[in-house]
PDB file of C-alpha atoms in Angstrom:
ATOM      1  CA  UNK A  10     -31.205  -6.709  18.241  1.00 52.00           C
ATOM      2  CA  UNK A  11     -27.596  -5.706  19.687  1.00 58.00           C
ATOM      3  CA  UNK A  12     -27.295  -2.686  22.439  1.00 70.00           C
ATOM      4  CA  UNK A  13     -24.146  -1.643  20.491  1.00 89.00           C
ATOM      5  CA  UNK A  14     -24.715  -2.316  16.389  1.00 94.00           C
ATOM      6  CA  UNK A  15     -21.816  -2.292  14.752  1.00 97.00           C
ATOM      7  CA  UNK A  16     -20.436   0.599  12.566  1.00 98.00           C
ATOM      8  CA  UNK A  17     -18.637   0.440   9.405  1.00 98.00           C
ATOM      9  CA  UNK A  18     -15.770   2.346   9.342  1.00 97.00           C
ATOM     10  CA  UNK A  19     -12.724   2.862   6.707  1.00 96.00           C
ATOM     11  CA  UNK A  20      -9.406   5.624   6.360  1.00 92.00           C
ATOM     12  CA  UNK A  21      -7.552   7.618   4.116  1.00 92.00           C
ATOM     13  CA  UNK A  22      -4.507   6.944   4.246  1.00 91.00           C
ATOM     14  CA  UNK A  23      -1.962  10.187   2.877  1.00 92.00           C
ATOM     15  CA  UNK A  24       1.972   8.883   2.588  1.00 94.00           C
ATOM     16  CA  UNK A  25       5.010  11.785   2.807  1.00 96.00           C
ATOM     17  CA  UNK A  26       8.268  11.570   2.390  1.00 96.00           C
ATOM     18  CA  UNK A  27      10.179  12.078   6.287  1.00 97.00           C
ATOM     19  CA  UNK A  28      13.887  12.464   4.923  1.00 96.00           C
ATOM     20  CA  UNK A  29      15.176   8.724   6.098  1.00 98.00           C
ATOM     21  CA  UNK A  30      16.215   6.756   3.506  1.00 98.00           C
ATOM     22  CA  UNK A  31      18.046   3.385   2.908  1.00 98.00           C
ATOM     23  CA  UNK A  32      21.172   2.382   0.442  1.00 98.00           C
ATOM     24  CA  UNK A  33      22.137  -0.396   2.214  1.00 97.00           C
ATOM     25  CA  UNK A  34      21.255  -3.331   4.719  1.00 97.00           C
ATOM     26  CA  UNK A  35      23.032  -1.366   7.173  1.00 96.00           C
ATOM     27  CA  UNK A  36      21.477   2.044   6.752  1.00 98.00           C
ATOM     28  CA  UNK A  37      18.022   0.370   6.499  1.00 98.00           C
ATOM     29  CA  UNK A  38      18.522  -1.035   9.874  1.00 98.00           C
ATOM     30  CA  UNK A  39      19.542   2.477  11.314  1.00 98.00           C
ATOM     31  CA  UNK A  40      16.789   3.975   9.488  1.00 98.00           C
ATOM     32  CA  UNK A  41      14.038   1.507  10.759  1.00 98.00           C
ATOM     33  CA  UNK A  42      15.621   2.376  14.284  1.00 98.00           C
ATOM     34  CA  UNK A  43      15.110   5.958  14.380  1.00 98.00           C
ATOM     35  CA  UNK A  44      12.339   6.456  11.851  1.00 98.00           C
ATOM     36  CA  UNK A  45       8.501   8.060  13.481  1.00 97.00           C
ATOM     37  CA  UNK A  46       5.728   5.123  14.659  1.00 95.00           C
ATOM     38  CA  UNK A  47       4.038   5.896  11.542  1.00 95.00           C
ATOM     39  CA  UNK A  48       6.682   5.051   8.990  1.00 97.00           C
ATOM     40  CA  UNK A  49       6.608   1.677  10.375  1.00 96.00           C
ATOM     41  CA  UNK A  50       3.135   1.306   9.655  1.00 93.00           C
ATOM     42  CA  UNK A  51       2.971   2.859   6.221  1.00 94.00           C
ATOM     43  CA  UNK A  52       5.978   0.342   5.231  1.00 94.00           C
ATOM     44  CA  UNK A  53       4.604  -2.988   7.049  1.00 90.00           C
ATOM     45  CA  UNK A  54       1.026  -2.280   7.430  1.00 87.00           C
ATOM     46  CA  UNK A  55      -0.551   0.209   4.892  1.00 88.00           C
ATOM     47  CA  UNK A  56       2.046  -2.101   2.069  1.00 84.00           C
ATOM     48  CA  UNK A  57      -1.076  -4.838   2.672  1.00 79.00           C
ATOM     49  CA  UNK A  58      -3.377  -2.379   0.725  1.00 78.00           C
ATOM     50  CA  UNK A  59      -1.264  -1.128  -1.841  1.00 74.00           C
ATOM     51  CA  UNK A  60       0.296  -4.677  -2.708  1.00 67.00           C
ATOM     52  CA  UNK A  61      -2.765  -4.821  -4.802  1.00 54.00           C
ATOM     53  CA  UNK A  62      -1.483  -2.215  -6.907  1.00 45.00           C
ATOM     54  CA  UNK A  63       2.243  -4.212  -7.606  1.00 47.00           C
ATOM     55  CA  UNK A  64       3.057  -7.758  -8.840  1.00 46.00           C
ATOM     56  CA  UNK A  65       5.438  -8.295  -6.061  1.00 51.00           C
ATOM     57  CA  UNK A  66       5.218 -11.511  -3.981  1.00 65.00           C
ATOM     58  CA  UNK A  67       6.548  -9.687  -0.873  1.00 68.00           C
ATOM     59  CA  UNK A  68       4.137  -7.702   1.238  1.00 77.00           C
ATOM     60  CA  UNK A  69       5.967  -5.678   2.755  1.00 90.00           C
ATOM     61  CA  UNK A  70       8.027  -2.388   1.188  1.00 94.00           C
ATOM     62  CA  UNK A  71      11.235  -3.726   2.988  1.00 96.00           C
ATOM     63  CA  UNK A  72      11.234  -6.863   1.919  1.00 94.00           C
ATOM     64  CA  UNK A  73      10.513  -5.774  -1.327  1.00 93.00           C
ATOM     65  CA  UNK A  74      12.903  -3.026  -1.909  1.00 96.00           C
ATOM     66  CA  UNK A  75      15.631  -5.907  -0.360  1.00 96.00           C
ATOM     67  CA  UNK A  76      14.943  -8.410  -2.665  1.00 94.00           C
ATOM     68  CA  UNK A  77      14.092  -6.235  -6.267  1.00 93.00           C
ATOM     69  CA  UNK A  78      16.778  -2.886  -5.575  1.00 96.00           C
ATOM     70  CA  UNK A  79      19.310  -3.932  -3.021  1.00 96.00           C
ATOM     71  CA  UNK A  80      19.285  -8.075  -4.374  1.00 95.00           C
ATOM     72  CA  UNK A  81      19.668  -9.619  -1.190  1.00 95.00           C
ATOM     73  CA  UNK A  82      17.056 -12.520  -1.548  1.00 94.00           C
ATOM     74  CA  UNK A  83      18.193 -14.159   1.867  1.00 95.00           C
ATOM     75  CA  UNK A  84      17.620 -10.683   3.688  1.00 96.00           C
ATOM     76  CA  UNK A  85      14.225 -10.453   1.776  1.00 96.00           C
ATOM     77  CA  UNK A  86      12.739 -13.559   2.675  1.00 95.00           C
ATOM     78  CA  UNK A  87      14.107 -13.218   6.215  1.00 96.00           C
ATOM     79  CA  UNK A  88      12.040  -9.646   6.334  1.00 96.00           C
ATOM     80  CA  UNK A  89       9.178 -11.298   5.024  1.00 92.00           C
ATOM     81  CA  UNK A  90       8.683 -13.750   7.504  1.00 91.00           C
ATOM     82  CA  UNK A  91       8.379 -10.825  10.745  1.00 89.00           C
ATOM     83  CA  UNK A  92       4.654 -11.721  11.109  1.00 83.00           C
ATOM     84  CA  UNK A  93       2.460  -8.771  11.851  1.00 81.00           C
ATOM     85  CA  UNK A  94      -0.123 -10.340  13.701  1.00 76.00           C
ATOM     86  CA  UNK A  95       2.134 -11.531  16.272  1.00 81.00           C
ATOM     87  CA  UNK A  96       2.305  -8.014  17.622  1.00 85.00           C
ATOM     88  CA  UNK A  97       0.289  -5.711  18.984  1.00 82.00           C
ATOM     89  CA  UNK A  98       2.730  -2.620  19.164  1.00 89.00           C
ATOM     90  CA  UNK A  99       4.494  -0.981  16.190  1.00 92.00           C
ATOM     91  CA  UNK A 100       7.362  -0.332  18.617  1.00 94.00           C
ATOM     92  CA  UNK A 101       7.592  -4.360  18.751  1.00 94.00           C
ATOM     93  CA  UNK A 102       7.643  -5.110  15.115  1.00 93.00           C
ATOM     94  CA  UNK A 103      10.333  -2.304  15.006  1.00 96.00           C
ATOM     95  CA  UNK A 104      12.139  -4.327  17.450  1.00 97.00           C
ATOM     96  CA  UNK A 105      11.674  -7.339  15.484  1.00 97.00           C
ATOM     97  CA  UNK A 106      12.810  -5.850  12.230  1.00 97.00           C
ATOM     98  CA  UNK A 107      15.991  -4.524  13.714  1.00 98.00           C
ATOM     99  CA  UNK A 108      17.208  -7.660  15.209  1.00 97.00           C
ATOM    100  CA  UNK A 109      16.065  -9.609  11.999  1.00 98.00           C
ATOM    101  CA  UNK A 110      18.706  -7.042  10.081  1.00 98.00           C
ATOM    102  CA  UNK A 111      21.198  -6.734  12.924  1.00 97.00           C
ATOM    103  CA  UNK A 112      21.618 -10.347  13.427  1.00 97.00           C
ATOM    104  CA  UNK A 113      22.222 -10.949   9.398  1.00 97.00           C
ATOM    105  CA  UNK A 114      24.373  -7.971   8.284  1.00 96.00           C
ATOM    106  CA  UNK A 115      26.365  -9.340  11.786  1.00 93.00           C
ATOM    107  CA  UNK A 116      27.420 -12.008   9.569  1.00 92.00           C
ATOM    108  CA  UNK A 117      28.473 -10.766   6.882  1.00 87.00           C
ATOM    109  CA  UNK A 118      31.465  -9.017   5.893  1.00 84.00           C
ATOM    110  CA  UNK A 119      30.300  -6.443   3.238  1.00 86.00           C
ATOM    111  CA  UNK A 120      27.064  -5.087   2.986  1.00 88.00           C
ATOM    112  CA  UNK A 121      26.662  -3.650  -1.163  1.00 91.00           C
ATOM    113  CA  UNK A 122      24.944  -0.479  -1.463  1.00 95.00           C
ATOM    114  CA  UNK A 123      22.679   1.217  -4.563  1.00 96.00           C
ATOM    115  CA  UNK A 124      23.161   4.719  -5.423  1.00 96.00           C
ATOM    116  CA  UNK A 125      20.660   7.416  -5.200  1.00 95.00           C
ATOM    117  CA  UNK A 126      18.011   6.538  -7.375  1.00 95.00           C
ATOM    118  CA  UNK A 127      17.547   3.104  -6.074  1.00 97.00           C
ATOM    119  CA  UNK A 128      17.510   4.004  -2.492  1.00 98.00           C
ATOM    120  CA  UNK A 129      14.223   3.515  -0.591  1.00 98.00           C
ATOM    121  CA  UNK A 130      12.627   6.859   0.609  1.00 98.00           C
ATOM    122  CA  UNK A 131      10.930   6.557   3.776  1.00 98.00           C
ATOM    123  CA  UNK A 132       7.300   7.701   4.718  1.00 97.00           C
ATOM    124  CA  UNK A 133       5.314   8.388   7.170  1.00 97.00           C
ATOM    125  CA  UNK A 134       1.782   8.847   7.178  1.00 95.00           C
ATOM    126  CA  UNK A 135      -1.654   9.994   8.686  1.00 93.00           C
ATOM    127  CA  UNK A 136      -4.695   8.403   8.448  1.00 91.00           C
ATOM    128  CA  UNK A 137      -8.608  10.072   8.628  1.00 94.00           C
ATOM    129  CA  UNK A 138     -10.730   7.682  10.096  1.00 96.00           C
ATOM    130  CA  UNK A 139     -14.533   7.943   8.841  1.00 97.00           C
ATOM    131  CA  UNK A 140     -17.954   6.167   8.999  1.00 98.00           C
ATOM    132  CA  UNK A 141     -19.177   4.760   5.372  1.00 98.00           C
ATOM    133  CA  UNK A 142     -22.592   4.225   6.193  1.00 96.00           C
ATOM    134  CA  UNK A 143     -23.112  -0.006   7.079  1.00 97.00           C
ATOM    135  CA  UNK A 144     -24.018  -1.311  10.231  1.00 97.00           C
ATOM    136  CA  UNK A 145     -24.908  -4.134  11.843  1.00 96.00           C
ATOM    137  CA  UNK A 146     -27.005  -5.085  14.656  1.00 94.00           C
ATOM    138  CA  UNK A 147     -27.851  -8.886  13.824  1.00 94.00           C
ATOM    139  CA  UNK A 148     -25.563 -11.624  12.434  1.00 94.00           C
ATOM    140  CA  UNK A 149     -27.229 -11.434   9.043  1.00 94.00           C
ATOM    141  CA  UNK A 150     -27.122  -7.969   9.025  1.00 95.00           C
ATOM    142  CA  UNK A 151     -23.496  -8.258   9.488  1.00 95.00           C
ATOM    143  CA  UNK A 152     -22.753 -10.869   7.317  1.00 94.00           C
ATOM    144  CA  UNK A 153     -24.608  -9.075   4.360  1.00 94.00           C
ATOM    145  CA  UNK A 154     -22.342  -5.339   5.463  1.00 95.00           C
ATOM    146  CA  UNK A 155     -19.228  -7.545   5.611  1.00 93.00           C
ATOM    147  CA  UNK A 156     -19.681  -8.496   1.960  1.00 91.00           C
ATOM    148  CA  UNK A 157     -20.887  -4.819   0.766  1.00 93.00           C
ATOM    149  CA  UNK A 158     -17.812  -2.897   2.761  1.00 94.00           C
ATOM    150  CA  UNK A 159     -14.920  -2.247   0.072  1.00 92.00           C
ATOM    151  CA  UNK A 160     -12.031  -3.001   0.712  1.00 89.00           C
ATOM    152  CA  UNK A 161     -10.286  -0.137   2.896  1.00 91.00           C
ATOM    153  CA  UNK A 162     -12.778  -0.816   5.114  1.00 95.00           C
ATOM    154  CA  UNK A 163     -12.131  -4.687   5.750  1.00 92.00           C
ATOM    155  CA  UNK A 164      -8.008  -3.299   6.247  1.00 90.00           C
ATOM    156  CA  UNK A 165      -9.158  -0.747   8.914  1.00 94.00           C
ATOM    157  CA  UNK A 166     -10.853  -3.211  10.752  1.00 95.00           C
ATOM    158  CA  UNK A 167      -8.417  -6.026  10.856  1.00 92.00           C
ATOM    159  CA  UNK A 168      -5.612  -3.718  10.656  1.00 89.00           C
ATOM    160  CA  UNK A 169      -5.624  -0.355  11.138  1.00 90.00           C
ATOM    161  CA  UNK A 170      -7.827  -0.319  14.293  1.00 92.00           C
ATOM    162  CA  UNK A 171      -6.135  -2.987  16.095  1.00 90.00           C
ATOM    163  CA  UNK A 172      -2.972  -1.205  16.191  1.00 87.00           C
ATOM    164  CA  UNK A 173      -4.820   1.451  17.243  1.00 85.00           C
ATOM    165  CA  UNK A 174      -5.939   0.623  20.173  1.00 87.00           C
ATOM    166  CA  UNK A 175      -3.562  -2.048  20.879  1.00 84.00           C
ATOM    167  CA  UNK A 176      -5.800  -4.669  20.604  1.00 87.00           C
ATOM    168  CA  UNK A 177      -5.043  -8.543  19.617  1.00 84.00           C
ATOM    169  CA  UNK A 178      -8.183  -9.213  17.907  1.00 92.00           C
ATOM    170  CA  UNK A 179      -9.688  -7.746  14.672  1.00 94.00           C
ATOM    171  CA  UNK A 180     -12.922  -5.341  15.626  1.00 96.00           C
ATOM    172  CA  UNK A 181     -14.773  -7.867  13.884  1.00 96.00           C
ATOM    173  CA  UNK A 182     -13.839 -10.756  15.986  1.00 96.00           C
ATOM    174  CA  UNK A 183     -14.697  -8.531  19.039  1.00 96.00           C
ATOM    175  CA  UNK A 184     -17.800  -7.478  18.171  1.00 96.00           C
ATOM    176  CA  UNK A 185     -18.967 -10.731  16.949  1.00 96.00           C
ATOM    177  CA  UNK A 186     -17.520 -12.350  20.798  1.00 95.00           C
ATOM    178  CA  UNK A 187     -19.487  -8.794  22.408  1.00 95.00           C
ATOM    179  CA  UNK A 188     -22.769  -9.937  20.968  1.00 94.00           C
ATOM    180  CA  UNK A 189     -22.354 -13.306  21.601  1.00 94.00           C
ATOM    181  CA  UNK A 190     -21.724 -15.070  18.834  1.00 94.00           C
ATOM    182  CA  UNK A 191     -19.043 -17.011  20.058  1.00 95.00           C
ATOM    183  CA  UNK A 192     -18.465 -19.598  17.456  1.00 94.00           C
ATOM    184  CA  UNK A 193     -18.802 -16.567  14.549  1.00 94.00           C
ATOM    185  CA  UNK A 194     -15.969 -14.873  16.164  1.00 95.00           C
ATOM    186  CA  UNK A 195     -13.636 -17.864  16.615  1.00 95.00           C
ATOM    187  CA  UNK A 196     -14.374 -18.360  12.075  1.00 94.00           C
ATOM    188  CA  UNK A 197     -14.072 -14.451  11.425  1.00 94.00           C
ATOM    189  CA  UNK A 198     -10.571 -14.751  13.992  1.00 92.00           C
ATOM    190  CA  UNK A 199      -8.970 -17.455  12.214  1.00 91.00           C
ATOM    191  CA  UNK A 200      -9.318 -15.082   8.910  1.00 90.00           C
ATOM    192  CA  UNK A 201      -5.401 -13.268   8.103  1.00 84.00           C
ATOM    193  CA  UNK A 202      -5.858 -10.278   5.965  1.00 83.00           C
ATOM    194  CA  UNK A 203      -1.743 -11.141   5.224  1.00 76.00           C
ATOM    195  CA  UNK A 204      -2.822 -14.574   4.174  1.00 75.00           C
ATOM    196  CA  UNK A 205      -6.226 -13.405   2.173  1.00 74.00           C
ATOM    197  CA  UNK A 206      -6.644 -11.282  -0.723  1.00 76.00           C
ATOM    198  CA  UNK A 207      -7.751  -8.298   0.762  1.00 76.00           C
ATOM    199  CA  UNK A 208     -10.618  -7.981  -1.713  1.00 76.00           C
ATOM    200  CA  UNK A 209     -11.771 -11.165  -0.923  1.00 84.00           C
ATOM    201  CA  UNK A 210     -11.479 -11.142   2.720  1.00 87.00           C
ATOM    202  CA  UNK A 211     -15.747  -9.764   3.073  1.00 86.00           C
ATOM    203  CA  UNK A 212     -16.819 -12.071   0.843  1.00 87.00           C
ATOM    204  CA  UNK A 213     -15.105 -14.767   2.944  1.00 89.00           C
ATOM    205  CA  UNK A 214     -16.259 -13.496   6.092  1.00 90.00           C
ATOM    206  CA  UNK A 215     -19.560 -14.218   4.746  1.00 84.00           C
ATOM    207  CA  UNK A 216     -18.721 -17.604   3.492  1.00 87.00           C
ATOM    208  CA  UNK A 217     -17.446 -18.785   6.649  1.00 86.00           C
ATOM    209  CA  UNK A 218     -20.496 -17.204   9.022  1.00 87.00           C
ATOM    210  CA  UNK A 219     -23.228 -18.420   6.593  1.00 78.00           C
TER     211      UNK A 219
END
């Protein structure tokens, strides 16, 4: 049995409206520059989760608002490729976005605008981080709570929590490594919740530790 079982956890996530917004290439560069920590997340992170709820291929909100409002398909696909998991610190992937924009509106000699309708509305957010009630204090045990957890939970472990705490690895991974199951954590690691349908994602940590 494990000194430190692990707990299930998920978070509500509540989106408001900051008073940034974007028309342009140009302004959405200035606005990703100056905009809170949390807007960040809401637009790159928390767009994982409600990506479900749209029939866009892009994940993220500004790739997507790039590519269907501004039409800048270039742009879009260049947004779309800033990895998430290759960072650790919202403050990076800010970085990241803001040279990806700089670097291509630097080229060009007009930027076209939308008007006020079509602009994108920034947001930031909070998030209220509770226990739903699974733990796990075996493998088995946590291979049958991965596959029971909904879905917000799965994001706030692989996501949310990460960024957190500013670690590299999902809390799954690093519980899974804590307890000793080395070869269980290297399966659950190689696991992208950008790459997986997020409603899936349980059920395949399951698959892959069975």
């Amino acid at each position: 049995m494990s000194k430190s079982p692990f707990v299930f956890k998920s978070a509500a996530t509540l989106g408001f409206y900051n008073g940034f917004f974007a028309d342009s290439a140009r302004t959405l560069q200035t606005a990703i520059e100056r905009v809170p920590a949390s807007s960040i997340f809401y637009h790159l992170h928390f767009a994982l989760f409600r990506r479900h709820f749209t029939t866009s291929e892009f994940i993220n909100d500004f790739a997507r608002w790039t590519r269907s409002t501004l039409g800048d398909e270039p742009l879009a696909e260049l947004l779309a490729a800033v990895e998430p998991l290759d960072f650790t610190a919202i403050e990076d992937m800010r970085q990241a976005l803001v040279r990806t924009i700089g670097d291509y509106v630097g080229r060009m000699e007009y930027t076209p605008s939308v008007g006020f309708k079509q602009r994108l509305c920034f947001q930031n957010c909070q998030s209220f981080i509770f226990p739903i009630g699974l733990t796990a204090d075996t493998l088995g045990s946590f291979v049958a709570a991965s596959q029971k957890a909904p879905a917000q939970s799965i994001f706030y472990h692989f996501v949310v929590a990460p960024l957190l705490e500013g670690k590299r690895d999902n809390d799954f991974t690093l519980w899974l490594r804590a307890e000793g199951y080395d070869k269980a954590a290297q399966k659950v690691q190689r696991l992208s919740p950008y790459s997986t349908d997020l409603y899936e994602l349980g059920r395949r940590i399951g698959d892959v530790l069975q």
